Short mmCIF file of N, CA and C in Angstrom, two decimals:
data_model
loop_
_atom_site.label_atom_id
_atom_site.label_comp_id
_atom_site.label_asym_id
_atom_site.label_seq_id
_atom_site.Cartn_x
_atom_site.Cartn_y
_atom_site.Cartn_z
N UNK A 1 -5.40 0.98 -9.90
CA UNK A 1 -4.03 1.36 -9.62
C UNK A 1 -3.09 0.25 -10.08
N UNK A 2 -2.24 0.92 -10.85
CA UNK A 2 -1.01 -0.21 -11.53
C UNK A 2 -0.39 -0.93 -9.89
N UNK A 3 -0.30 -2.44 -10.32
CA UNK A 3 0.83 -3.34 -8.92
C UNK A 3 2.43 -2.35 -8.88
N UNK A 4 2.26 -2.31 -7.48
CA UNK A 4 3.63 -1.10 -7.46
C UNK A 4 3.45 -0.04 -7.11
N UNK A 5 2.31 0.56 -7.09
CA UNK A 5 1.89 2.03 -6.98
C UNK A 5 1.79 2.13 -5.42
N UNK A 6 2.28 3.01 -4.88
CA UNK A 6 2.57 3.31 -3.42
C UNK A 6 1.21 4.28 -3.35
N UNK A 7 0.85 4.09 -2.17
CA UNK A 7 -0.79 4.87 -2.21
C UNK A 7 -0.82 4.84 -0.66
N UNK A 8 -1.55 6.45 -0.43
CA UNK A 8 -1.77 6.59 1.21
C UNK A 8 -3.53 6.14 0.88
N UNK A 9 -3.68 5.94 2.29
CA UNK A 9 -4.95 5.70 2.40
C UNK A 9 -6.14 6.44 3.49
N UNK A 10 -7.23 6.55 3.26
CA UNK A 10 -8.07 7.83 3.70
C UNK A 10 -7.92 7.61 5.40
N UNK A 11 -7.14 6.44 6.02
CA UNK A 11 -7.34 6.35 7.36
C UNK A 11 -5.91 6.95 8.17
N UNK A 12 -4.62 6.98 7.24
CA UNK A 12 -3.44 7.37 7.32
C UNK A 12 -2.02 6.29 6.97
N UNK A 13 -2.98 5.11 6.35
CA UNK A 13 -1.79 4.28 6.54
C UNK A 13 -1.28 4.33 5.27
N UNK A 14 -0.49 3.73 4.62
CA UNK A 14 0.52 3.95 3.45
C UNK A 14 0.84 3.16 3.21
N UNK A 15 0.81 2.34 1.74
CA UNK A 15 1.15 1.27 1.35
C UNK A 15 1.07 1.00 0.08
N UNK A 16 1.15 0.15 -0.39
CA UNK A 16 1.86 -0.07 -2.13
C UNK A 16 0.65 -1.30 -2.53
N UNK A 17 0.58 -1.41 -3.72
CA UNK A 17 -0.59 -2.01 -4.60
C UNK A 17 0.04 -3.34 -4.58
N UNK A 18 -0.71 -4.54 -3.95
CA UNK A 18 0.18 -5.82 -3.82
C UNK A 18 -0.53 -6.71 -5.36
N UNK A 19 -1.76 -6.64 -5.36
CA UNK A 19 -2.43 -7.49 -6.46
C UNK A 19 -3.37 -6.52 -6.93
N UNK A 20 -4.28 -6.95 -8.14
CA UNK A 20 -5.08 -6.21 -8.22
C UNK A 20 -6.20 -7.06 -8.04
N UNK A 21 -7.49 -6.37 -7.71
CA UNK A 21 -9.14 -6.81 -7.36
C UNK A 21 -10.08 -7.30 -8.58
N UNK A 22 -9.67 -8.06 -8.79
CA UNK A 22 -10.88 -8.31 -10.63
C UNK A 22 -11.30 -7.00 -11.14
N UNK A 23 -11.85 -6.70 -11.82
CA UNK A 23 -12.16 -5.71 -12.73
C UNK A 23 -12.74 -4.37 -11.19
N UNK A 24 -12.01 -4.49 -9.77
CA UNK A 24 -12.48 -3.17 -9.25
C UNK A 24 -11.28 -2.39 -8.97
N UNK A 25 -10.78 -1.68 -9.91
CA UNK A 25 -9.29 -1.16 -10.19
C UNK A 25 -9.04 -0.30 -8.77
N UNK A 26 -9.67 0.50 -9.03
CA UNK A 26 -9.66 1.27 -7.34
C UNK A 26 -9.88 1.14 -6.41
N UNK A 27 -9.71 -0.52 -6.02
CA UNK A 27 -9.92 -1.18 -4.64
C UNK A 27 -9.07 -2.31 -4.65
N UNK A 28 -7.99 -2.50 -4.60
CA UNK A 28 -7.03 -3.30 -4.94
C UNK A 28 -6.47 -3.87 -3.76
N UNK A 29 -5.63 -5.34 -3.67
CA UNK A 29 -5.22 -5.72 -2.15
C UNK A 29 -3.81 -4.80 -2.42
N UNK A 30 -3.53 -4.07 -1.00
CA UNK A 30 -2.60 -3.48 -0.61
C UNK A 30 -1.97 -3.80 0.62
N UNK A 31 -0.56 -3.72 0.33
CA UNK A 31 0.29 -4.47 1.60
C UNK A 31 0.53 -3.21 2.11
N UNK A 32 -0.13 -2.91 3.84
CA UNK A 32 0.74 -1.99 4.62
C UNK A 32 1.74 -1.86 4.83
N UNK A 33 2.26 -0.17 4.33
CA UNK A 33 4.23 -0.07 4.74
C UNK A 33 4.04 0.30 6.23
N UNK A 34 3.06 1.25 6.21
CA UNK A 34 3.23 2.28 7.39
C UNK A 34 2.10 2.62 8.11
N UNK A 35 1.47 2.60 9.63
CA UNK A 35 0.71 2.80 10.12
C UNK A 35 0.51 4.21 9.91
N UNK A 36 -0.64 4.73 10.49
CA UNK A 36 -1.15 6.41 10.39
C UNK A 36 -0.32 6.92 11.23
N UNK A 37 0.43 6.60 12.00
CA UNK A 37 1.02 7.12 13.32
C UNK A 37 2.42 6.89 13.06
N UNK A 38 3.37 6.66 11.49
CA UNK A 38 3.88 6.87 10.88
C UNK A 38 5.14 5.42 11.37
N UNK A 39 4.64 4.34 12.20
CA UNK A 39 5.41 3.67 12.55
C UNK A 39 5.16 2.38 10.78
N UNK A 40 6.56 1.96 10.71
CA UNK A 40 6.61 0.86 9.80
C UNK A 40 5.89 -0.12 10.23
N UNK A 41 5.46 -1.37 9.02
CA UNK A 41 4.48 -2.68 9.86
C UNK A 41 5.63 -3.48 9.43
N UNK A 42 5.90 -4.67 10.06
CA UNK A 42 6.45 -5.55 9.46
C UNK A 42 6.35 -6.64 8.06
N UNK A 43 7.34 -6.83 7.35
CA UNK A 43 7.20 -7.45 6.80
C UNK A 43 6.51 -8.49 6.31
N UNK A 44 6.66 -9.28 7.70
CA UNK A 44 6.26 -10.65 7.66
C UNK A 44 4.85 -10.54 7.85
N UNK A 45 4.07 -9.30 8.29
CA UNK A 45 2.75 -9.24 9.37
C UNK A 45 2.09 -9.95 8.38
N UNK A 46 1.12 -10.99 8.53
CA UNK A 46 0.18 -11.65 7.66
C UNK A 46 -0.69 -10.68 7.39
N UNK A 47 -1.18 -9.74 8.89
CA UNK A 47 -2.24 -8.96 8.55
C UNK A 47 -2.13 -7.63 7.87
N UNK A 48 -0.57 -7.20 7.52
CA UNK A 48 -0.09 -6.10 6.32
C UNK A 48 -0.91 -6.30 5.00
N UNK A 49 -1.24 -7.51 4.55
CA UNK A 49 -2.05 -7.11 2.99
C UNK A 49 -3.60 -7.05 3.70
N UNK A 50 -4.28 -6.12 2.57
CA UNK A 50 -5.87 -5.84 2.73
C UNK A 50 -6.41 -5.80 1.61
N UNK A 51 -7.47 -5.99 1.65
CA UNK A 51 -8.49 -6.07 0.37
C UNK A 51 -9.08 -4.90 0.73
N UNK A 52 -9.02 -3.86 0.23
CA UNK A 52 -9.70 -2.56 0.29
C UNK A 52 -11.08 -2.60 0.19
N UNK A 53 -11.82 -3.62 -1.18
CA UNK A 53 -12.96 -3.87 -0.90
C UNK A 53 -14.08 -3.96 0.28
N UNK A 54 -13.32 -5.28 0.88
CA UNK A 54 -13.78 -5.87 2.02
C UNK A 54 -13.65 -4.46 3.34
N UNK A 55 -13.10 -4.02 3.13
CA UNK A 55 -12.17 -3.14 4.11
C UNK A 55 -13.42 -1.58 4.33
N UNK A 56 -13.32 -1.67 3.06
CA UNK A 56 -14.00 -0.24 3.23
C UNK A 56 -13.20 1.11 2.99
N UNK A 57 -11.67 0.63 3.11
CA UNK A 57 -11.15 1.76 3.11
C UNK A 57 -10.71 2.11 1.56
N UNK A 58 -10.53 3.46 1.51
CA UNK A 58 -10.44 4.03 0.30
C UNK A 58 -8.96 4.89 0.27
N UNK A 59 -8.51 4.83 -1.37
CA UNK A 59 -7.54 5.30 -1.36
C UNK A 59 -7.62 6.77 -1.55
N UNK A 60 -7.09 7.58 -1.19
CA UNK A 60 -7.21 9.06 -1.12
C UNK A 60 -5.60 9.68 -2.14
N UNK A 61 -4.57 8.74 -2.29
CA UNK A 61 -3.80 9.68 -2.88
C UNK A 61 -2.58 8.37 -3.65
N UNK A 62 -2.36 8.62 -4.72
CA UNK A 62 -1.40 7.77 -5.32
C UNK A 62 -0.12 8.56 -4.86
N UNK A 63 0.70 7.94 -4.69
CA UNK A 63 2.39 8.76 -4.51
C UNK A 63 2.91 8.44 -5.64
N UNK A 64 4.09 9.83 -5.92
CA UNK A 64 4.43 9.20 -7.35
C UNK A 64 5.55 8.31 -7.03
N UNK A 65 5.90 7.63 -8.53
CA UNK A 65 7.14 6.60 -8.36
C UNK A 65 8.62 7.05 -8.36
N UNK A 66 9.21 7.21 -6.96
CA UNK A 66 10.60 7.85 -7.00
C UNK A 66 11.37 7.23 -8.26
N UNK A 67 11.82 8.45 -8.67
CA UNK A 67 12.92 8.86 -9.59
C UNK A 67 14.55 8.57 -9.27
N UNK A 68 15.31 8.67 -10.19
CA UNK A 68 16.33 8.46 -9.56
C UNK A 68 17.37 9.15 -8.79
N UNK A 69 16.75 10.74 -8.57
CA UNK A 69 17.49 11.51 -7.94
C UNK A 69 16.07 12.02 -6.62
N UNK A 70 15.89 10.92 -5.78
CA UNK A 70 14.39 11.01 -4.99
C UNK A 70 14.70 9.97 -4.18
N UNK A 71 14.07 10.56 -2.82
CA UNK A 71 14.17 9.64 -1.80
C UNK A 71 13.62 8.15 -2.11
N UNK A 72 13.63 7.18 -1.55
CA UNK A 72 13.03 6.11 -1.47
C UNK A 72 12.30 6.02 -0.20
N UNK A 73 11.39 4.82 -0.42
CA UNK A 73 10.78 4.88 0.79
C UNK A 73 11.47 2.82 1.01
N UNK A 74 12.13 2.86 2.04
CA UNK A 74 12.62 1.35 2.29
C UNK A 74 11.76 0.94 3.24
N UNK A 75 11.11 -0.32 2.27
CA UNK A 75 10.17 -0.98 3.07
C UNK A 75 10.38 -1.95 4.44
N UNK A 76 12.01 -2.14 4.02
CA UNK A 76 12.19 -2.98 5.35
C UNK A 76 13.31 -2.35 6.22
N UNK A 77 13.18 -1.08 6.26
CA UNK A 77 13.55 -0.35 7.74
C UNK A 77 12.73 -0.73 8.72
N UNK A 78 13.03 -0.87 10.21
CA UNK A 78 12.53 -0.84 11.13
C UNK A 78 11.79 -2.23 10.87
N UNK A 79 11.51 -3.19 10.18
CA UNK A 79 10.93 -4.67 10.10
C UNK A 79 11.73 -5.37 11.03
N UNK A 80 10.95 -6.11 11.33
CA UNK A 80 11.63 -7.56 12.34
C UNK A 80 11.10 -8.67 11.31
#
């Protein structure tokens, strides 16, 4: 997954492609936007990025990249 790519994940949480994983394209570290239970994570949370690898968890769906007549998704609503 290209860095940038907003992606839900098979557990419910939602989040965007922070780095990519050496040559394991479809397991990439991803910074949590949004818990499964649809609450925002914070910004700052250290524990918001994951290594999917390590993790186990898998991505289930790329979102596409809003357009310019398309909602956004603002990552730092609701952040402290």
């Amino acid at each position: 997954f290209p860095i940038g790519s907003v992606v839900t994940l098979e557990d419910g949480r939602a989040g965007i492609v922070y780095r990519r994983n050496g040559n394991n394209y479809d397991q990439p570290f991803v910074r949590i936007l949004q818990k499964s239970d649809g609450s925002p994570v914070a910004v700052n949370d250290p524990d918001s990025i994951i290594n999917l690898e390590e993790s186990g968890v898998h991505v289930v769906q790329a979102l596409p990249t809003p357009g310019r007549h398309e909602e956004t998704l603002d990552i730092r609503a609701g952040c402290t």
